[in-house]
JSON list of C-alpha atoms in Angstrom, two decimals:
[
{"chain": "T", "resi": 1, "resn": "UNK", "atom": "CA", "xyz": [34.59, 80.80, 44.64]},
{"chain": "T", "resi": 2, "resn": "UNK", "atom": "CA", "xyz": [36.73, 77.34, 44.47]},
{"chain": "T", "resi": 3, "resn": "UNK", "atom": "CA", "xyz": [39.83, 76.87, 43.92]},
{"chain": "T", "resi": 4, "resn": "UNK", "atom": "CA", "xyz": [42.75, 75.31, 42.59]},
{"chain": "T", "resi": 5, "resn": "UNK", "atom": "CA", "xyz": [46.19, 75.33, 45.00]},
{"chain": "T", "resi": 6, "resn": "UNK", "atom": "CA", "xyz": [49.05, 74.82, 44.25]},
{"chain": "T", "resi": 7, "resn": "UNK", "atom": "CA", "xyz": [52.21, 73.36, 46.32]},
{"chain": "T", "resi": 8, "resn": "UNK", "atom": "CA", "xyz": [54.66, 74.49, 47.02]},
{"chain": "T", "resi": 9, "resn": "UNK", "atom": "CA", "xyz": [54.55, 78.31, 45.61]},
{"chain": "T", "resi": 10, "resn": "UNK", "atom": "CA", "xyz": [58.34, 78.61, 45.24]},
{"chain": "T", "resi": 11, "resn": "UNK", "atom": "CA", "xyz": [60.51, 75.77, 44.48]},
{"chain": "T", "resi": 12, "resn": "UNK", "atom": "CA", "xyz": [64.27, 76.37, 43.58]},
{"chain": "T", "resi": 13, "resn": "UNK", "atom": "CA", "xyz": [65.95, 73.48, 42.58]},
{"chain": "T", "resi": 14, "resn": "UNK", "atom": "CA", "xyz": [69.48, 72.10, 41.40]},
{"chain": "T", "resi": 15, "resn": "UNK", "atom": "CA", "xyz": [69.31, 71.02, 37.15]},
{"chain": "T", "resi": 16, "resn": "UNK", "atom": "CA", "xyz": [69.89, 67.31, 36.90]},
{"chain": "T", "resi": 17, "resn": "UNK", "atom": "CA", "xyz": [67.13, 66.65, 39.97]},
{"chain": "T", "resi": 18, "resn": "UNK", "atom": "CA", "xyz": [64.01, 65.88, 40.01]},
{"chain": "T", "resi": 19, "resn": "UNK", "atom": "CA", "xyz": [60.38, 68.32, 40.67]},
{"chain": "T", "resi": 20, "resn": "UNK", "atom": "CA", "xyz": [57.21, 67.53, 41.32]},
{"chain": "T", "resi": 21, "resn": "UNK", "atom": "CA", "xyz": [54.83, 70.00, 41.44]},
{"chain": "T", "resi": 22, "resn": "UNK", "atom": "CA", "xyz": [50.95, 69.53, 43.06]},
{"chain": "T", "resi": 23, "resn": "UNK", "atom": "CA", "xyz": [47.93, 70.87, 42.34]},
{"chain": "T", "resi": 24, "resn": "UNK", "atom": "CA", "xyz": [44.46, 70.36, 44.21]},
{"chain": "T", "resi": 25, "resn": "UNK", "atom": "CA", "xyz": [42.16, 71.15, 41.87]},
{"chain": "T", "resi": 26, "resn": "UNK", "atom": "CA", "xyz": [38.56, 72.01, 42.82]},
{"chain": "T", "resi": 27, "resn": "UNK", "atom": "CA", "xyz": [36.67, 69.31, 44.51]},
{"chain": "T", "resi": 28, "resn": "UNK", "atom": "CA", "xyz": [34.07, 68.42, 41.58]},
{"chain": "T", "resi": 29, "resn": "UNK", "atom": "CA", "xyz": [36.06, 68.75, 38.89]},
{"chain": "T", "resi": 30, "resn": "UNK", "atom": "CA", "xyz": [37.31, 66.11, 36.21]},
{"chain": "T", "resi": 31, "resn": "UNK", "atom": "CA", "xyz": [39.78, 67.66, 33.77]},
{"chain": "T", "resi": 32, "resn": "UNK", "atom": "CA", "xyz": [42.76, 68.82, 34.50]},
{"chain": "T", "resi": 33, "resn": "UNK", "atom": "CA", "xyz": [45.80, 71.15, 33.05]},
{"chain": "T", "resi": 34, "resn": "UNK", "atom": "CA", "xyz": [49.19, 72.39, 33.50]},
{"chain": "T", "resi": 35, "resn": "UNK", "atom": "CA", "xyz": [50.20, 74.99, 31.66]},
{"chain": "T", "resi": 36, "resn": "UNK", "atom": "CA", "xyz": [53.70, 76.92, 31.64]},
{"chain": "T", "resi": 37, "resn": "UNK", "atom": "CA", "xyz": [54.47, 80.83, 31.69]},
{"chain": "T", "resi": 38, "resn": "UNK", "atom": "CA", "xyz": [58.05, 82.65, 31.76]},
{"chain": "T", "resi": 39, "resn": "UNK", "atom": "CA", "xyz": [57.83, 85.71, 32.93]},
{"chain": "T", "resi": 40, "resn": "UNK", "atom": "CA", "xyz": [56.16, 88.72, 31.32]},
{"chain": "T", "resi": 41, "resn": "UNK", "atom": "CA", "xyz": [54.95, 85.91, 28.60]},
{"chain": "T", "resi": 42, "resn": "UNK", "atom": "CA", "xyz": [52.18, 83.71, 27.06]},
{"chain": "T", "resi": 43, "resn": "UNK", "atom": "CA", "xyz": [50.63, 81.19, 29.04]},
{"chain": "T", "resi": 44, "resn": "UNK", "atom": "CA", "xyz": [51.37, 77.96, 26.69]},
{"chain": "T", "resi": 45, "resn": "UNK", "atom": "CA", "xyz": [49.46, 74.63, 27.24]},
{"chain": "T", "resi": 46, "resn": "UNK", "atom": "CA", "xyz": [51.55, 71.41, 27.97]},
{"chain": "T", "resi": 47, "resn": "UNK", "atom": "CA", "xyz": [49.28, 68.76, 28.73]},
{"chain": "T", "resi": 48, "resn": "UNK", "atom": "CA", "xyz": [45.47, 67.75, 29.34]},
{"chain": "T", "resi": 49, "resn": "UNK", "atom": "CA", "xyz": [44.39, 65.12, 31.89]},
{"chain": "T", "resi": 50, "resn": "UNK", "atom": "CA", "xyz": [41.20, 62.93, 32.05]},
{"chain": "T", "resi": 51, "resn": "UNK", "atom": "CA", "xyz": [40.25, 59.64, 33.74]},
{"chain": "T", "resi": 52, "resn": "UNK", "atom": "CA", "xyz": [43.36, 59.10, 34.38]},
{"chain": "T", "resi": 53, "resn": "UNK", "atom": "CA", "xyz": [45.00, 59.66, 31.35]},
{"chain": "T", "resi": 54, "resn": "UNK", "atom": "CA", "xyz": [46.83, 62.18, 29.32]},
{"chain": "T", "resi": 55, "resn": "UNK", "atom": "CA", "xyz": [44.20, 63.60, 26.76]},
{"chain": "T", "resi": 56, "resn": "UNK", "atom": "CA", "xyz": [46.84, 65.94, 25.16]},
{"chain": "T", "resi": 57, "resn": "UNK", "atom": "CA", "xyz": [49.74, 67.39, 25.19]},
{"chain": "T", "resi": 58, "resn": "UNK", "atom": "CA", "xyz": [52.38, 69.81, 23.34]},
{"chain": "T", "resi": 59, "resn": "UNK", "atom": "CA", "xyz": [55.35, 69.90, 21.77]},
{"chain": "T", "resi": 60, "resn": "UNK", "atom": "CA", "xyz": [56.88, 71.75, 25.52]},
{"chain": "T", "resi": 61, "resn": "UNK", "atom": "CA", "xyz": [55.71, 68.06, 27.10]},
{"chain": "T", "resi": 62, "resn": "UNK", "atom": "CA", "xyz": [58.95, 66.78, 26.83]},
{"chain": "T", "resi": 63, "resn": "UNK", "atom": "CA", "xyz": [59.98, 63.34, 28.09]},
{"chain": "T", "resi": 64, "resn": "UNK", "atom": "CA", "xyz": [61.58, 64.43, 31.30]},
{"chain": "T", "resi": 65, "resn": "UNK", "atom": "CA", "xyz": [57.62, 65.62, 31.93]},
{"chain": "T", "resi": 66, "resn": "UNK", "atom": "CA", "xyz": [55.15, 63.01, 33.01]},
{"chain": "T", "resi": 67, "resn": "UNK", "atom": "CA", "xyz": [51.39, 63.58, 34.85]},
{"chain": "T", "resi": 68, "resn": "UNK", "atom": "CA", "xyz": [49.43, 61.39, 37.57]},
{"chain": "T", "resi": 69, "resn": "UNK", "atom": "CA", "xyz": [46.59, 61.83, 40.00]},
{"chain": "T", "resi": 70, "resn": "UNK", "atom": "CA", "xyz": [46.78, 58.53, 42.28]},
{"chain": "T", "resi": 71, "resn": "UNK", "atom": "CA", "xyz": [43.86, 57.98, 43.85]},
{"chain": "T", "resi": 72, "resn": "UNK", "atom": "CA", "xyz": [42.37, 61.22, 43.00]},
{"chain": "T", "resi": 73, "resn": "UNK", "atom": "CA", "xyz": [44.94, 63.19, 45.52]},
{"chain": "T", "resi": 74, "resn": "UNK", "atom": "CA", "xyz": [46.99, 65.48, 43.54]},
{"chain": "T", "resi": 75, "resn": "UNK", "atom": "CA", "xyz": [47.28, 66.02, 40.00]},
{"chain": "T", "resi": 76, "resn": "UNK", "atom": "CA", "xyz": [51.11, 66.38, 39.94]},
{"chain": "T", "resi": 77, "resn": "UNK", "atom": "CA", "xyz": [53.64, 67.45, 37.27]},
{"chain": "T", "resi": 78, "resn": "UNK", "atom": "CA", "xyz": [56.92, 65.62, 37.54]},
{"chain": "T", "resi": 79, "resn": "UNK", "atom": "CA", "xyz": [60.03, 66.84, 35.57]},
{"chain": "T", "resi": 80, "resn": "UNK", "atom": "CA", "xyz": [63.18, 64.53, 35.88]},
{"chain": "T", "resi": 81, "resn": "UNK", "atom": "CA", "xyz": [65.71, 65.44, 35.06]},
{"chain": "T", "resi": 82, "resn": "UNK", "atom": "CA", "xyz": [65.61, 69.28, 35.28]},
{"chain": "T", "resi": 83, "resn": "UNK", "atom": "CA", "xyz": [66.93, 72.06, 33.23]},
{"chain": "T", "resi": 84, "resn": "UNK", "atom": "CA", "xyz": [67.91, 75.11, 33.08]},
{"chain": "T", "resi": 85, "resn": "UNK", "atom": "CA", "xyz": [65.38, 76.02, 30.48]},
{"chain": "T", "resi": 86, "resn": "UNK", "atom": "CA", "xyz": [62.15, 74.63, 33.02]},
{"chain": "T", "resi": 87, "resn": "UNK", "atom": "CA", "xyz": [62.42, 77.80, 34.64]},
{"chain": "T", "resi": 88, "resn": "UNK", "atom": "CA", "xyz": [59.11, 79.16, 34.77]},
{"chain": "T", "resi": 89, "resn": "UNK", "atom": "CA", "xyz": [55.78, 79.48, 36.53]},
{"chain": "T", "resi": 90, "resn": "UNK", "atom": "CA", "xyz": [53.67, 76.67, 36.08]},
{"chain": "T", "resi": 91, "resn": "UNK", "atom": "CA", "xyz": [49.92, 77.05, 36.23]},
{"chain": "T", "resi": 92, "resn": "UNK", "atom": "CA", "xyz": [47.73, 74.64, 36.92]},
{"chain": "T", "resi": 93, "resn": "UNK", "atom": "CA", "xyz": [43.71, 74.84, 35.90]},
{"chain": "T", "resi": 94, "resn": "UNK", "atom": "CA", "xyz": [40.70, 72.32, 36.52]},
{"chain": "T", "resi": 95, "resn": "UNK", "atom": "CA", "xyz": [37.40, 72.36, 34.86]},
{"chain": "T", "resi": 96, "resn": "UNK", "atom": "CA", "xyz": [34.15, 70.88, 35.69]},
{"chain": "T", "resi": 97, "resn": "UNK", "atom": "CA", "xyz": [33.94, 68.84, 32.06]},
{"chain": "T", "resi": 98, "resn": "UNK", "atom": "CA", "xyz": [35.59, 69.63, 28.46]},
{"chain": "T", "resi": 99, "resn": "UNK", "atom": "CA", "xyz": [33.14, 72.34, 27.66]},
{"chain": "T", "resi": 100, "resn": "UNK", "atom": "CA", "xyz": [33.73, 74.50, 31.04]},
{"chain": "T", "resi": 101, "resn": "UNK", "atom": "CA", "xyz": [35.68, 77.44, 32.17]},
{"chain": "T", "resi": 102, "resn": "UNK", "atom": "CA", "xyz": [38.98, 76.89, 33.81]},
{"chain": "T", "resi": 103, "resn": "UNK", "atom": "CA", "xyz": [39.22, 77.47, 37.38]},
{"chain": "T", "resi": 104, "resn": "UNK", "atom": "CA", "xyz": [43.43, 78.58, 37.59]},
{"chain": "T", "resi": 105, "resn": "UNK", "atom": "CA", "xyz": [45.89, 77.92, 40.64]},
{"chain": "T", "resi": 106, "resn": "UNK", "atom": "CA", "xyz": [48.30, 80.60, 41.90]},
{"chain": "T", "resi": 107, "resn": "UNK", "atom": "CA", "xyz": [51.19, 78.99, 40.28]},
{"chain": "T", "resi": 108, "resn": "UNK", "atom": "CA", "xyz": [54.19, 77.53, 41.27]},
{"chain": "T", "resi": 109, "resn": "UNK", "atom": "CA", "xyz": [57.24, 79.42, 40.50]},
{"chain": "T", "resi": 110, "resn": "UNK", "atom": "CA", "xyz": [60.34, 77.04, 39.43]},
{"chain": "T", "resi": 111, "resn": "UNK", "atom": "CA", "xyz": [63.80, 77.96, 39.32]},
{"chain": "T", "resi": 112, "resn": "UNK", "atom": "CA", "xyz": [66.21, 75.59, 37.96]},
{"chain": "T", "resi": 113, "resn": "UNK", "atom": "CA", "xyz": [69.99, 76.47, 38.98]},
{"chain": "F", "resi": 11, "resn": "UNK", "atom": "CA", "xyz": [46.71, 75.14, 13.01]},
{"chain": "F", "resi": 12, "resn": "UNK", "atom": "CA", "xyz": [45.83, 76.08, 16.53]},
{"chain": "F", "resi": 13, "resn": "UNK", "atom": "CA", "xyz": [47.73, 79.45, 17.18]},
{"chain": "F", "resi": 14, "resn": "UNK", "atom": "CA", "xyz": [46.25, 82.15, 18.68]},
{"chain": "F", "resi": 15, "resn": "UNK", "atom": "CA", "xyz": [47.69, 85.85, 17.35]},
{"chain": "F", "resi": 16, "resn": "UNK", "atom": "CA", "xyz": [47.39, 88.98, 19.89]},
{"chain": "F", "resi": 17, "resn": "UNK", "atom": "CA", "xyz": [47.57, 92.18, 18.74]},
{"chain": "F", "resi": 18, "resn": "UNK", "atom": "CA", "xyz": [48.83, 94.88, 19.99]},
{"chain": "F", "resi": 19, "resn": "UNK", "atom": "CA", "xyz": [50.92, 93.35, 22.75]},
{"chain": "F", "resi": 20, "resn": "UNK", "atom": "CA", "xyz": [51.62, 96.78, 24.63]},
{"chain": "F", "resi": 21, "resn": "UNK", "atom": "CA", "xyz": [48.11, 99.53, 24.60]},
{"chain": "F", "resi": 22, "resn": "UNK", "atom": "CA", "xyz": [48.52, 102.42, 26.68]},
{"chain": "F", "resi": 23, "resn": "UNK", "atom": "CA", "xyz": [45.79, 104.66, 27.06]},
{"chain": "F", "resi": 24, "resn": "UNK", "atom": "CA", "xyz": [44.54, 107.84, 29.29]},
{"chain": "F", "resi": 25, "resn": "UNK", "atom": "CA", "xyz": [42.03, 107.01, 32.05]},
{"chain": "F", "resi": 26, "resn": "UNK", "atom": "CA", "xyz": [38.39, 107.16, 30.76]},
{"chain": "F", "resi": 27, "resn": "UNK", "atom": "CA", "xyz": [39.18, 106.51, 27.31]},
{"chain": "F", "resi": 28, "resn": "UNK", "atom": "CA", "xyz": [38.41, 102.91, 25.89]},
{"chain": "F", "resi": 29, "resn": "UNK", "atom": "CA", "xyz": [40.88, 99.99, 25.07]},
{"chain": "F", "resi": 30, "resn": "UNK", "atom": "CA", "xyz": [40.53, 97.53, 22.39]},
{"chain": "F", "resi": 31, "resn": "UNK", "atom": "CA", "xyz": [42.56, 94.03, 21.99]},
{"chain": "F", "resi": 32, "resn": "UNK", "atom": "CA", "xyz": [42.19, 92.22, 18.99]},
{"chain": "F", "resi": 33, "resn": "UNK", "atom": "CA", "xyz": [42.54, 88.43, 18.11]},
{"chain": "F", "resi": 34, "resn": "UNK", "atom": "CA", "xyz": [42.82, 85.92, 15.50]},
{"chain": "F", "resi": 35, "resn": "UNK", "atom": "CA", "xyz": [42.10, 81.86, 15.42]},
{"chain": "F", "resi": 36, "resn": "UNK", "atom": "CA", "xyz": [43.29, 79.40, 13.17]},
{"chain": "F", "resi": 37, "resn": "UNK", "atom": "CA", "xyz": [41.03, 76.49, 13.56]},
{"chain": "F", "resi": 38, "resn": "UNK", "atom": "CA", "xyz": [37.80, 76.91, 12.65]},
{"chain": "F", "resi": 39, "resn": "UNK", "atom": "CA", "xyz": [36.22, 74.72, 15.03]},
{"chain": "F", "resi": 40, "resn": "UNK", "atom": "CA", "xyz": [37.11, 76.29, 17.97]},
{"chain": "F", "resi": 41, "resn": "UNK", "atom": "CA", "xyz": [33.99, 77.66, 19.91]},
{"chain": "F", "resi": 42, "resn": "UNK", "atom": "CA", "xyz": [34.77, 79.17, 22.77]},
{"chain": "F", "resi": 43, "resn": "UNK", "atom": "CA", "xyz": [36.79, 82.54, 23.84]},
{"chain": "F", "resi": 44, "resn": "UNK", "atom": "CA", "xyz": [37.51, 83.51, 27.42]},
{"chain": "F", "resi": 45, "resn": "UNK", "atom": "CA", "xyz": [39.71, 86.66, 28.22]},
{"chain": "F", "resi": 46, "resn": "UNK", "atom": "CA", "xyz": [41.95, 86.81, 30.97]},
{"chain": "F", "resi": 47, "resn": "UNK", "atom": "CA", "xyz": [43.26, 89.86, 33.32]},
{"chain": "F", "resi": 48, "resn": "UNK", "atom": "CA", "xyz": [46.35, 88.74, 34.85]},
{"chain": "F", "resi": 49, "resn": "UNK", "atom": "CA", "xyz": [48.26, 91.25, 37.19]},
{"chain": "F", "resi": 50, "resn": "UNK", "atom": "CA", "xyz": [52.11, 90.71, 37.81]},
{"chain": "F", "resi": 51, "resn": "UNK", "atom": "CA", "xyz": [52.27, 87.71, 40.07]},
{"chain": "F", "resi": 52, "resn": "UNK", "atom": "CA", "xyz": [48.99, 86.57, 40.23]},
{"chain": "F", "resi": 53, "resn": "UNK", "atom": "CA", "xyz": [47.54, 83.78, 38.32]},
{"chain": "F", "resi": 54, "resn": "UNK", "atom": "CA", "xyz": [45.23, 84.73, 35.79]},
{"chain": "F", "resi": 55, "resn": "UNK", "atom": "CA", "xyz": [41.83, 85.18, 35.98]},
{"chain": "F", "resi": 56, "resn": "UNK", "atom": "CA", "xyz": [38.43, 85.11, 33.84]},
{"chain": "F", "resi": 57, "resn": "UNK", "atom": "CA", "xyz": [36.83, 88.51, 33.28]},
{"chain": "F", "resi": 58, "resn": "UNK", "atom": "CA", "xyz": [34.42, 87.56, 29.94]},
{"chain": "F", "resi": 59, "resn": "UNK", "atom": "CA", "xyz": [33.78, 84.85, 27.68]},
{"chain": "F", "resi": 60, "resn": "UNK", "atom": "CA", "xyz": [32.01, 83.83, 24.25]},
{"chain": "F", "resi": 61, "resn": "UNK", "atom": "CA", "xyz": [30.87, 80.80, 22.98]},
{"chain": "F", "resi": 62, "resn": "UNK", "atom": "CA", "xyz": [30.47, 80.22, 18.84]},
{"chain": "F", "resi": 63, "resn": "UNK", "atom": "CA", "xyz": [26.75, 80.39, 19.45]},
{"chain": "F", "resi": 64, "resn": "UNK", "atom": "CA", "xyz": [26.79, 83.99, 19.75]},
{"chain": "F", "resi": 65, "resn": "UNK", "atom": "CA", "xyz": [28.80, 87.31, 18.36]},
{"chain": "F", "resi": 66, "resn": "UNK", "atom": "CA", "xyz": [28.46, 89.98, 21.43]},
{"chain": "F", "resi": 67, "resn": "UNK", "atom": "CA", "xyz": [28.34, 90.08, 24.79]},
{"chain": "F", "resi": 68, "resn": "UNK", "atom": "CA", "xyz": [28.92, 92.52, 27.11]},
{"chain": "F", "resi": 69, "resn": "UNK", "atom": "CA", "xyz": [29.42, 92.61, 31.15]},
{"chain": "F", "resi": 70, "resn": "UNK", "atom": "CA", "xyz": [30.37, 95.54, 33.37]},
{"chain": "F", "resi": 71, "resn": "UNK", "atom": "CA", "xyz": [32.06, 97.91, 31.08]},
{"chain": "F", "resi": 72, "resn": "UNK", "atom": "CA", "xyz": [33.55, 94.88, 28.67]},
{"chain": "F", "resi": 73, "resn": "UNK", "atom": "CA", "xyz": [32.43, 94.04, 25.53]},
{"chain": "F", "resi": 74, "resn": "UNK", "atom": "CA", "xyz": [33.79, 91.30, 23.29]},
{"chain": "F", "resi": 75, "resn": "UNK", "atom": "CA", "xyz": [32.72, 90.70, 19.44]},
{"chain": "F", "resi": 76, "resn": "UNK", "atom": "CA", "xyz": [33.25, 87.39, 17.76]},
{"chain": "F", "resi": 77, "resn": "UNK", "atom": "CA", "xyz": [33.08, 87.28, 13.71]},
{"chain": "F", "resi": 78, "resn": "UNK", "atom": "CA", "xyz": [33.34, 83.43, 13.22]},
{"chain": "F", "resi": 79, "resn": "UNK", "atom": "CA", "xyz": [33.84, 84.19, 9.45]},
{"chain": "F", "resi": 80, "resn": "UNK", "atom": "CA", "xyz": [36.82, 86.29, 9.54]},
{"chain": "F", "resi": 81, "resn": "UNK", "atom": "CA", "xyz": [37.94, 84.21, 12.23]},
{"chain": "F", "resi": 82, "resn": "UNK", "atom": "CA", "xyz": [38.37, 87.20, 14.77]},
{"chain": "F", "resi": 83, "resn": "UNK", "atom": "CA", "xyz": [37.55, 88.25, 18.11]},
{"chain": "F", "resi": 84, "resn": "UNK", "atom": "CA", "xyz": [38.20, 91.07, 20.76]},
{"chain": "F", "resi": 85, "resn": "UNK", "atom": "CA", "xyz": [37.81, 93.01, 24.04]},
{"chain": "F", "resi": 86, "resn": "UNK", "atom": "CA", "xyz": [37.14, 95.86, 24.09]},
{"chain": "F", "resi": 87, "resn": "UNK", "atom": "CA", "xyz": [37.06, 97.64, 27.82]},
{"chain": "F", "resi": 88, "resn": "UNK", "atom": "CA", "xyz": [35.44, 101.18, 27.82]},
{"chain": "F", "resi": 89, "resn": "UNK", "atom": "CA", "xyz": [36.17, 103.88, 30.58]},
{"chain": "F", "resi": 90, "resn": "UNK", "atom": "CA", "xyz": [38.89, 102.43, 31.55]},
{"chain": "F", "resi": 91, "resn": "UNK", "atom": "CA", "xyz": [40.64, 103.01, 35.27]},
{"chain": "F", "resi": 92, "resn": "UNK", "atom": "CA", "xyz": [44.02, 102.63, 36.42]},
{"chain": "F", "resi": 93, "resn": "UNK", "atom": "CA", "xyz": [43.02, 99.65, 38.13]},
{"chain": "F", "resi": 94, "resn": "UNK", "atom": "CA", "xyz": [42.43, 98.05, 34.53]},
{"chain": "F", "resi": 95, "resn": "UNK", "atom": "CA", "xyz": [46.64, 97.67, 34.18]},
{"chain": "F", "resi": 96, "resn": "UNK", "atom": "CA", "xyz": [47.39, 94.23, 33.97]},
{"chain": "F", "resi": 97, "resn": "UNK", "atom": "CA", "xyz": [48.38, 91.71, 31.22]},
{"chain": "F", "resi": 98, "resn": "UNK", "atom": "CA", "xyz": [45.35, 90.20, 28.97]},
{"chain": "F", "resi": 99, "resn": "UNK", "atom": "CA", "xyz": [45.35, 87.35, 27.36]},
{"chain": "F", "resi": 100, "resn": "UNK", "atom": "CA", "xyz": [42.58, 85.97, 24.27]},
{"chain": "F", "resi": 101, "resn": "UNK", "atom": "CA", "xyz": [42.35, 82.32, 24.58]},
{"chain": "F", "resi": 102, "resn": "UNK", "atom": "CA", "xyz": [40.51, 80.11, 22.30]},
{"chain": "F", "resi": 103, "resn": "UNK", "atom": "CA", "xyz": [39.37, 76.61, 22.42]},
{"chain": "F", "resi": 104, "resn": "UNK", "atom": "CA", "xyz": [39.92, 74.58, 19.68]},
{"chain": "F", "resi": 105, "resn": "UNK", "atom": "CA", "xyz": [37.49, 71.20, 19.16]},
{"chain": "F", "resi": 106, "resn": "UNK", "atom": "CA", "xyz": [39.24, 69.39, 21.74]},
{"chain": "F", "resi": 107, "resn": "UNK", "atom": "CA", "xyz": [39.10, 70.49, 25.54]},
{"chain": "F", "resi": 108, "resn": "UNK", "atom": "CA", "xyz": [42.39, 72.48, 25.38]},
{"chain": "F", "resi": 109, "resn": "UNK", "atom": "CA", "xyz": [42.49, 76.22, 25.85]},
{"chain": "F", "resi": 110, "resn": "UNK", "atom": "CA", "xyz": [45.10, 78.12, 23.37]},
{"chain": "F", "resi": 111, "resn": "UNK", "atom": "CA", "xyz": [46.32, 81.81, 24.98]},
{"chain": "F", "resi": 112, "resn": "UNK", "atom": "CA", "xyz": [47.91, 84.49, 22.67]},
{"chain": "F", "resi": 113, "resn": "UNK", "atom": "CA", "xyz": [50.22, 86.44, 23.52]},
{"chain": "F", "resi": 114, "resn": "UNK", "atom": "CA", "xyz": [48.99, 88.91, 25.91]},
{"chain": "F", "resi": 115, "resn": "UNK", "atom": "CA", "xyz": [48.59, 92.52, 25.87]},
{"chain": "F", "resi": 116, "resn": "UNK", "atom": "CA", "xyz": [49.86, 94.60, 28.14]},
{"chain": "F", "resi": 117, "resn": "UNK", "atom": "CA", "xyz": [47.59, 97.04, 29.06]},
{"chain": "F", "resi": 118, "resn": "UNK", "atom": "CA", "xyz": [48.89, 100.50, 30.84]},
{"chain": "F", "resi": 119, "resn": "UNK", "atom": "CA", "xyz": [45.79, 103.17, 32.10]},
{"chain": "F", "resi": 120, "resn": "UNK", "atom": "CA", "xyz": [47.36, 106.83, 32.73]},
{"chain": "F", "resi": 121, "resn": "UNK", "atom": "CA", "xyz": [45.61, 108.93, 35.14]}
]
């Protein structure tokens, strides 16, 4: 079926620098999500994405976290500056409209050292 | 409130026997309920869904119940395989167009 990728898979970076995740979500689809899960643990939502705009987002959507999807090329996740506690893998998910199914990426897995 | 409470978070069971995960929601306007089967390292994927409109549904050997009143919903998998190991997650969507997980159940199948 479609799907959502994700670049890069792995991404180990110094705290105090700056990530950007990417996610290509499926072709068709206008809603957008990035959602954050340390190991062995719940998925937990940080932020919804719409028209070009952030729709929601959580408490984990800290300041050093901000969204975009220029020209409809990626939907990226930037966190600057890092820290140690952004270790995680983040997901990324599209859907179709509000009401759909999400269609998940593989994940990115971030270390922060 | 918008959590989402998982219960039990680690279900081990013998091959052929059935599993059951239970859930809670908080908000009441929440109207839809996917279930995902996530194994270690993969992303996680859908396996059944239910929308407020209905209260069972069942697809290859999964079953899920909603009761809208008591605010409750779950999965129940029957004959169960080894290959049914993995991590499951409830999720619920609340009125808006965010998805809430709970806190996964890890689910271990003995031959």
């Amino acid at each position: 079926g479609p799907k959502v990728l994700q670049i890069p898979s792995h991404q180990i970076i110094d705290m105090g620098q700056m990530v950007t995740l990417n996610c290509d979500p499926v072709s068709n689809h206008l809603y957008f999500y990035w959602y954050k899960q340390i190991l062995g643990q719940q998925m937990e939502f940080l932020v919804n994405f719409y028209n070009g705009k952030v729709m929601e987002k959580s408490k984990l959507f800290k300041d050093q976290f901000s969204v975009e999807r220029p020209d409809g090329s990626y939907f990226t996740l930037k966190i600057q500056p890092t820290a140690l506690e952004d270790s995680a893998v983040y997901f990324c998910a599209s859907s179709l409209d509000g009401d759909s199914d999400y269609t998940f990426g593989s994940g990115t897995r971030l270390l922060v050292i | 409130g918008e959590q989402v409470e998982q219960l039990p978070s680690i279900l081990r069971v013998q091959e052929g026997s059935s599993a059951s995960i239970n859930c809670t929601y908080e908000n009441s306007a929440s109207n839809y309920f996917p279930w995902y089967k996530q194994e270690p390292g993969e992303n996680p994927k859908l396996i059944i869904d239910i929308r407020s409109n209905m209260e069972r549904k069942q697809t290859q050997g999964l079953i899920v119940l909603l009761d809208k009143k008591a605010k409750r919903f779950s999965l129940h998998i029957t004959d169960t395989q080894p290959g049914d190991s993995a991590m499951y997650f409830c999720a619920a969507r609340t009125g808006g167009y965010k998805v809430v997980f709970g806190s996964g159940t890890r689910l271990l199948v003995s031959p």
